[in-house]
Short mmCIF file of C-alpha atoms in Angstrom, two decimals:
data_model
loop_
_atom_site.label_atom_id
_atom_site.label_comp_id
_atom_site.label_asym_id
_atom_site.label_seq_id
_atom_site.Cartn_x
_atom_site.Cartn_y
_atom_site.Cartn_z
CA UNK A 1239 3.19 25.58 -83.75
CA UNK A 1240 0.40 25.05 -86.45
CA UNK A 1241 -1.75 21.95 -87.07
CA UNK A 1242 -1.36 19.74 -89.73
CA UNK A 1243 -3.19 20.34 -92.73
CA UNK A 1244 -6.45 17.93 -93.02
CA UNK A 1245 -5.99 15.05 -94.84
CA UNK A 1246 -10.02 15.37 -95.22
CA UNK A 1247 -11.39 18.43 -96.21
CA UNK A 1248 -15.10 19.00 -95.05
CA UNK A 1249 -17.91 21.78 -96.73
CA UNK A 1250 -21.26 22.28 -96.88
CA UNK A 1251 -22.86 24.34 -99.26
CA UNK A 1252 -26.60 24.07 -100.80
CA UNK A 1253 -27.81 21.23 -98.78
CA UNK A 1254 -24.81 19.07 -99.99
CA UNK A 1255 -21.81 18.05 -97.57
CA UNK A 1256 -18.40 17.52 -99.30
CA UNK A 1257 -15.46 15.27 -98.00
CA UNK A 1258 -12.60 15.77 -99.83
CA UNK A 1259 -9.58 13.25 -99.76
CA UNK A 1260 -6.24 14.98 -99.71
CA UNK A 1261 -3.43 13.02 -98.53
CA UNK A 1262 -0.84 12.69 -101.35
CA UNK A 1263 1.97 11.30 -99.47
CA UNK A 1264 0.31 8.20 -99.27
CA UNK A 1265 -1.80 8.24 -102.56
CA UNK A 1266 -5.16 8.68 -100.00
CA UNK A 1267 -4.42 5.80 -98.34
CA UNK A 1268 -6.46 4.71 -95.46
CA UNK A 1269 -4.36 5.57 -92.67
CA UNK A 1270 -5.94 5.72 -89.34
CA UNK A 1271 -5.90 9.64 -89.49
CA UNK A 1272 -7.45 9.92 -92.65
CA UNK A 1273 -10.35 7.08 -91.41
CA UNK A 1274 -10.77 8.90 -88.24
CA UNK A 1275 -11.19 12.39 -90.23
CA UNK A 1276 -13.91 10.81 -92.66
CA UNK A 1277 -15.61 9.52 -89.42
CA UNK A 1278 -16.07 13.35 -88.31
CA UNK A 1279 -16.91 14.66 -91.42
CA UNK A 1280 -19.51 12.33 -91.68
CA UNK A 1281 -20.85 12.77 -88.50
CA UNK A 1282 -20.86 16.33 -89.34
CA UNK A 1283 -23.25 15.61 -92.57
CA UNK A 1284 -25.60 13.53 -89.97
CA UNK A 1285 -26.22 16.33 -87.40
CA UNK A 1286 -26.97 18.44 -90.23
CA UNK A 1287 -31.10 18.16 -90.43
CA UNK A 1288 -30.70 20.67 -93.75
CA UNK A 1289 -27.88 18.34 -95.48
CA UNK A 1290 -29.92 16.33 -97.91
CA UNK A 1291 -26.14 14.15 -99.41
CA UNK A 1292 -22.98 13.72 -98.90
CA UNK A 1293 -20.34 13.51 -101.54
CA UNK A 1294 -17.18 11.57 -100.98
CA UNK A 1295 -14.58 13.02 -103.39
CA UNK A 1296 -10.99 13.33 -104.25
CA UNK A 1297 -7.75 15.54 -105.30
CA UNK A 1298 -4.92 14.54 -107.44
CA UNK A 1299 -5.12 11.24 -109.48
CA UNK A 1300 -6.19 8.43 -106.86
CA UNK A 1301 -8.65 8.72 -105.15
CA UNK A 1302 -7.49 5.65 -102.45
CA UNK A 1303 -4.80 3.54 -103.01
CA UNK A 1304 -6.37 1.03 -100.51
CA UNK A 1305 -4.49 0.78 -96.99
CA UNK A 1306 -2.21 2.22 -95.64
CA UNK A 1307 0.99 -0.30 -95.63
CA UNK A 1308 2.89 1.63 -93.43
CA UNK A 1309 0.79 0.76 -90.50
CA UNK A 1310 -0.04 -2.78 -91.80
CA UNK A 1311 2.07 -3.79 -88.52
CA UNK A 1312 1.27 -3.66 -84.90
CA UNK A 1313 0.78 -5.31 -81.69
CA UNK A 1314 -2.80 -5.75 -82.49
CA UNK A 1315 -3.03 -7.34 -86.65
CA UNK A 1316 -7.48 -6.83 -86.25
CA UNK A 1317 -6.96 -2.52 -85.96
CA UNK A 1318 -6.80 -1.56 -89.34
CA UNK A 1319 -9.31 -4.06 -90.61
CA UNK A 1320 -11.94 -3.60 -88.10
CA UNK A 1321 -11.24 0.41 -88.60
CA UNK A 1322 -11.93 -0.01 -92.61
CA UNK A 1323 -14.75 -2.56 -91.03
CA UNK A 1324 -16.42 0.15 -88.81
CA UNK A 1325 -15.66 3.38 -91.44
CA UNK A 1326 -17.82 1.34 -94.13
CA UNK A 1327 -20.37 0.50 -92.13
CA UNK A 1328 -20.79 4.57 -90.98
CA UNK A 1329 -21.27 5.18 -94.46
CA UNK A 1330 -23.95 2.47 -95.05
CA UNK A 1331 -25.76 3.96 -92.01
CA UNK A 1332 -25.18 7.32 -92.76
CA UNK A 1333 -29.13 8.78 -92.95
CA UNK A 1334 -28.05 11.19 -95.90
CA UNK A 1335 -27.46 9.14 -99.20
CA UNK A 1336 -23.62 9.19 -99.94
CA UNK A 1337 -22.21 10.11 -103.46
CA UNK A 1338 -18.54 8.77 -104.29
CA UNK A 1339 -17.23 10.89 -106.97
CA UNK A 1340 -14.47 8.65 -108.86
CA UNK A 1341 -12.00 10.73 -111.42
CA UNK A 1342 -9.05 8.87 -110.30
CA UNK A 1343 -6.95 5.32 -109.73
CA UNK A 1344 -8.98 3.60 -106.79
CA UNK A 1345 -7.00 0.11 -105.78
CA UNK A 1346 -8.00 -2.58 -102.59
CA UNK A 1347 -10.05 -0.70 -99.77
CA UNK A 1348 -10.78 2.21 -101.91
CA UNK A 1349 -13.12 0.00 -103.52
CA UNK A 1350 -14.61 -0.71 -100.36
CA UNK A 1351 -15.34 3.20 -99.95
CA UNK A 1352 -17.00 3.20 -103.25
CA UNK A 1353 -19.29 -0.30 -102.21
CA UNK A 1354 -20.28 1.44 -98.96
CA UNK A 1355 -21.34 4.50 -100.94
CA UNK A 1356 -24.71 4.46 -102.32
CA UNK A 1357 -24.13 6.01 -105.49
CA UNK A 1358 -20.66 6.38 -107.18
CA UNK A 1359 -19.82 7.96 -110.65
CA UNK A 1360 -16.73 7.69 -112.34
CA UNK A 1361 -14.75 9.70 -115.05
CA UNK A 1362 -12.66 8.97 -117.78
CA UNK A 1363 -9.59 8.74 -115.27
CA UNK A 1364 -10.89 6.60 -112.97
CA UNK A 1365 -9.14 2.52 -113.03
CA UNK A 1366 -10.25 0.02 -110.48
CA UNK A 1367 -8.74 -3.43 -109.03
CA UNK A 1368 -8.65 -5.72 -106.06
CA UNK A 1369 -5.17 -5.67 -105.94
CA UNK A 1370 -5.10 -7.75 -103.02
CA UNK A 1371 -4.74 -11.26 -104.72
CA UNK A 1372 -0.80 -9.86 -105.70
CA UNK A 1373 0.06 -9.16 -102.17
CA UNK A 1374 -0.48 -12.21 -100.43
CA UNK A 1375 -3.99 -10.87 -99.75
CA UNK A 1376 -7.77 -11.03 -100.03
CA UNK A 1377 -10.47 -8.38 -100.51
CA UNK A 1378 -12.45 -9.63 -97.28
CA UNK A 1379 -13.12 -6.78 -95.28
CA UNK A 1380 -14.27 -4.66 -98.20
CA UNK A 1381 -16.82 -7.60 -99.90
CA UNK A 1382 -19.18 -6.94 -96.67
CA UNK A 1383 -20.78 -3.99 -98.62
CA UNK A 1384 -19.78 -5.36 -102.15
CA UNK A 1385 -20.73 -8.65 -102.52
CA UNK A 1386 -24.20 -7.96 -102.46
CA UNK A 1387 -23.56 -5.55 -105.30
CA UNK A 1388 -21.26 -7.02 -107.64
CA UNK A 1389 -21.74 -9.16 -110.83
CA UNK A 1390 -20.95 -12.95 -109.41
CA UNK A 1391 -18.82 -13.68 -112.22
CA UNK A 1392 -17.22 -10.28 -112.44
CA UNK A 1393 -16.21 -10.79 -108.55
CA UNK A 1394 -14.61 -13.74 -109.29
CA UNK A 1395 -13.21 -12.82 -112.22
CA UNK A 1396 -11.17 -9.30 -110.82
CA UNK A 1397 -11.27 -10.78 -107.31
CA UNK A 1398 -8.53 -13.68 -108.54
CA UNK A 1399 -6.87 -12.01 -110.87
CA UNK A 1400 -6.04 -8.39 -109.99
CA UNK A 1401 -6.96 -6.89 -113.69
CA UNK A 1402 -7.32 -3.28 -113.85
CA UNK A 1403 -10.62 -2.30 -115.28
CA UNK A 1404 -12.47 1.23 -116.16
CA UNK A 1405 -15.12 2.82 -115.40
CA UNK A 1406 -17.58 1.52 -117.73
CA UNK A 1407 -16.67 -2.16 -116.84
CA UNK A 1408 -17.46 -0.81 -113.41
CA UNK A 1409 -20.59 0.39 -114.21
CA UNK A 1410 -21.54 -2.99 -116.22
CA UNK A 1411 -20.64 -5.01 -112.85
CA UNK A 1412 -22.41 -3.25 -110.03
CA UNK A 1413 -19.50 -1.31 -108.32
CA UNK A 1414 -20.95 2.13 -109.80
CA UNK A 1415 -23.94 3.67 -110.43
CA UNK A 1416 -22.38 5.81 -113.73
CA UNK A 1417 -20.06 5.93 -116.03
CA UNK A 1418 -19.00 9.13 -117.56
CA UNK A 1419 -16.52 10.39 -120.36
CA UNK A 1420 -15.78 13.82 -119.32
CA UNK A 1421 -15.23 16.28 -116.66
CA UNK A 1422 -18.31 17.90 -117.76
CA UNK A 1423 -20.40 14.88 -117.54
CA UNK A 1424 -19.24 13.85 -114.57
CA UNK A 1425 -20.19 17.40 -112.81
CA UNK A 1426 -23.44 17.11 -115.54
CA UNK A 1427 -24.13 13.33 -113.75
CA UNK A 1428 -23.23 14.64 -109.96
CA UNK A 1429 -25.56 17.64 -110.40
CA UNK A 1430 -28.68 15.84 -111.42
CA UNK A 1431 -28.53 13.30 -108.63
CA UNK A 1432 -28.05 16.15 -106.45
CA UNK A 1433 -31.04 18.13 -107.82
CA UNK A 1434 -32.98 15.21 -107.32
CA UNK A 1435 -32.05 14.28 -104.06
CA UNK A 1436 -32.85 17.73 -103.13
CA UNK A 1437 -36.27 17.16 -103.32
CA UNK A 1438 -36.36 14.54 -100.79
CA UNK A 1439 -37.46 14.22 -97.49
CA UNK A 1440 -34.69 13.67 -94.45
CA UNK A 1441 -37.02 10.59 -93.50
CA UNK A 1442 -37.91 9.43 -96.64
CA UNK A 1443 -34.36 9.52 -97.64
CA UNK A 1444 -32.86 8.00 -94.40
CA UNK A 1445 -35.84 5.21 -94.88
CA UNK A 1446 -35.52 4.35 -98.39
CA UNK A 1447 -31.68 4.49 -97.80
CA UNK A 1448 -32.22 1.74 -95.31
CA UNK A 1449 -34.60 -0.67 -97.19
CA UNK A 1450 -32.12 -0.27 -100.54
CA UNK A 1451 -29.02 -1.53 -98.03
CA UNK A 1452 -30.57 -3.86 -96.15
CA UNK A 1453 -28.73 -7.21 -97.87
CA UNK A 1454 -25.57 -4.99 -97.11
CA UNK A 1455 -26.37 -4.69 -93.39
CA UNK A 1456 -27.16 -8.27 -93.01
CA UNK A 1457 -23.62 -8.78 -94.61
CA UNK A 1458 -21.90 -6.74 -92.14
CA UNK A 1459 -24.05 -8.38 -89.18
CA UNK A 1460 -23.56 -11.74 -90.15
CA UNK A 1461 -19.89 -11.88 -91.75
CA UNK A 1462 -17.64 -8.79 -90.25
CA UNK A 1463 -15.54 -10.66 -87.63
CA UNK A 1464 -14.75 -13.30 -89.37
CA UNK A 1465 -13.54 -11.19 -92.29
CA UNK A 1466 -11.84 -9.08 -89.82
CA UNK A 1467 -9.80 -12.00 -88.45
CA UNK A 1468 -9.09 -13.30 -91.80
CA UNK A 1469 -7.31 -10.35 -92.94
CA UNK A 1470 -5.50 -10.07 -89.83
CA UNK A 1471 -4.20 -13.23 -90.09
CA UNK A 1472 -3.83 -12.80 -94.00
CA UNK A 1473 -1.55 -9.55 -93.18
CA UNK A 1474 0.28 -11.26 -90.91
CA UNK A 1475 1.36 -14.58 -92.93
CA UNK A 1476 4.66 -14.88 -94.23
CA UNK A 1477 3.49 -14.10 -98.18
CA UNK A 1478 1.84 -11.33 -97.09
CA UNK A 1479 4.82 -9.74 -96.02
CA UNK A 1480 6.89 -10.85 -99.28
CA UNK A 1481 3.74 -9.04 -101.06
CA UNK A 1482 4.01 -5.86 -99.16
CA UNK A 1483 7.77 -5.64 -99.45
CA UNK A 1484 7.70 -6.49 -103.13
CA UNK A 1485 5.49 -3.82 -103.81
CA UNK A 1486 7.09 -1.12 -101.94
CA UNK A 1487 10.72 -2.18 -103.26
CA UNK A 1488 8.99 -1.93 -106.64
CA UNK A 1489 10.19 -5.95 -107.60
CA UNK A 1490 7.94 -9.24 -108.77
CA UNK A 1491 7.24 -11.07 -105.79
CA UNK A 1492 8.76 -14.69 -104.99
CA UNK A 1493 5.61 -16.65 -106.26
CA UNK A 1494 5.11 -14.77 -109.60
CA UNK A 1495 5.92 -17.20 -112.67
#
């Protein structure tokens, strides 16, 4: 009997640890596998004293569709939010700076991945939106690293209404570091952070990593639980489940006009 095929691919190569997402069944949704396989391969960047980054990538066209609705239900509605919780939060504390590398559709909690990060770039491919407003839902557990990132207005603005937006309007608003307009310049943008990261100390990169996220950590100290139980209870409401259903049976939901 063989094992199943990693829905996280890890590498390290040049002072530079890779995690790949590469679960297309589910669009690289955050199923509890795939969150417990980033957990590893980021512990596996941390042990490393010669890893100076980690880049958090992607295959196919998404690179997270946001959670996993097939496990949206279960005895306990706080697991899967206080697992997204606890996944951000190992990136934030990560001592190695974390790259997200966007060249893909990122929806809901994949935007979460990308706030956590502390750099992202983007490609031409890449579309963004808190698609949570159309399901019944609310972006809560992923604003505990965004909101101290994102363009007030902008937050509002995509928070209420869903929009899908690009990578340049991403850029503009905080959720990325860089925009790009090619394959090229995205692997052009990648390698110069890289290069320059290189050059850095594994103290005074774990240090300065900590002073530039320190409003983050205070947001994840002061307002994870009760973001944790208001998506639990947001999951389980009654329009929630309409807004799941709706979108998996590919219909409007009841409340759209």
């Amino acid at each position: 009997m063989t094992s199943a095929a990693p829905l996280v691919h890890v590498s390290t190569a040049d002072a530079v640890t890779t995690l790949t997402l590469d679960s297309p069944h589910n669009r690289n949704a955050l199923s509890s596998r795939l969150m417990s396989e980033l957990h590893a391969g980021l512990a596996v960047a941390a042990a490393n004293r010669d890893v100076r980054a980690v880049v958090l990538t992607h295959v196919g066209k998404v690179f997270c569709a946001g959670a996993d609705l097939s496990e949206a239900t279960g005895a306990d509605p706080t697991v899967g939010p206080r697992g997204l919780v606890e996944l951000q939060k190992a990136i934030v504390d990560c001592s190695k700076p974390v790259i997200a590398v966007v060249d893909g559709h990122a929806r809901a909690g994949g935007l979460g991945l990308i706030g956590a990060a502390d750099l992202a770039i983007a490609g031409p491919a890449a579309t963004f939106a808190f698609t949570e407003v159309r399901l019944g839902l609310a972006p809560a557990v992923i604003s505990l690293p965004l909101r101290p990132k994102l363009d007030p207005r902008a937050a509002s603005r995509y928070y209420l209404t869903g929009e899908v937006f690009d990578a340049v309007e991403a850029a503009r608003i905080g959720l990325i570091t860089r925009a790009v307009d090619s394959a090229e310049g995205r692997e052009t943008a990648l390698k110069e952070l890289l290069d320059a990261l290189r050059q850095g100390s594994p103290q005074g990169l774990a240090e300065s990593k900590r002073l530039a996220n320190a409003e983050v950590v205070r947001s994840f100290a002061r307002d994870a639980d009760e973001l944790v139980q208001l998506s639990a209870r947001l999951f389980g409401s009654e329009e929630a489940q309409e807004g799941m259903r709706s979108f998996l049976e590919k219909r409007p939901a009841r409340w759209v006009r």
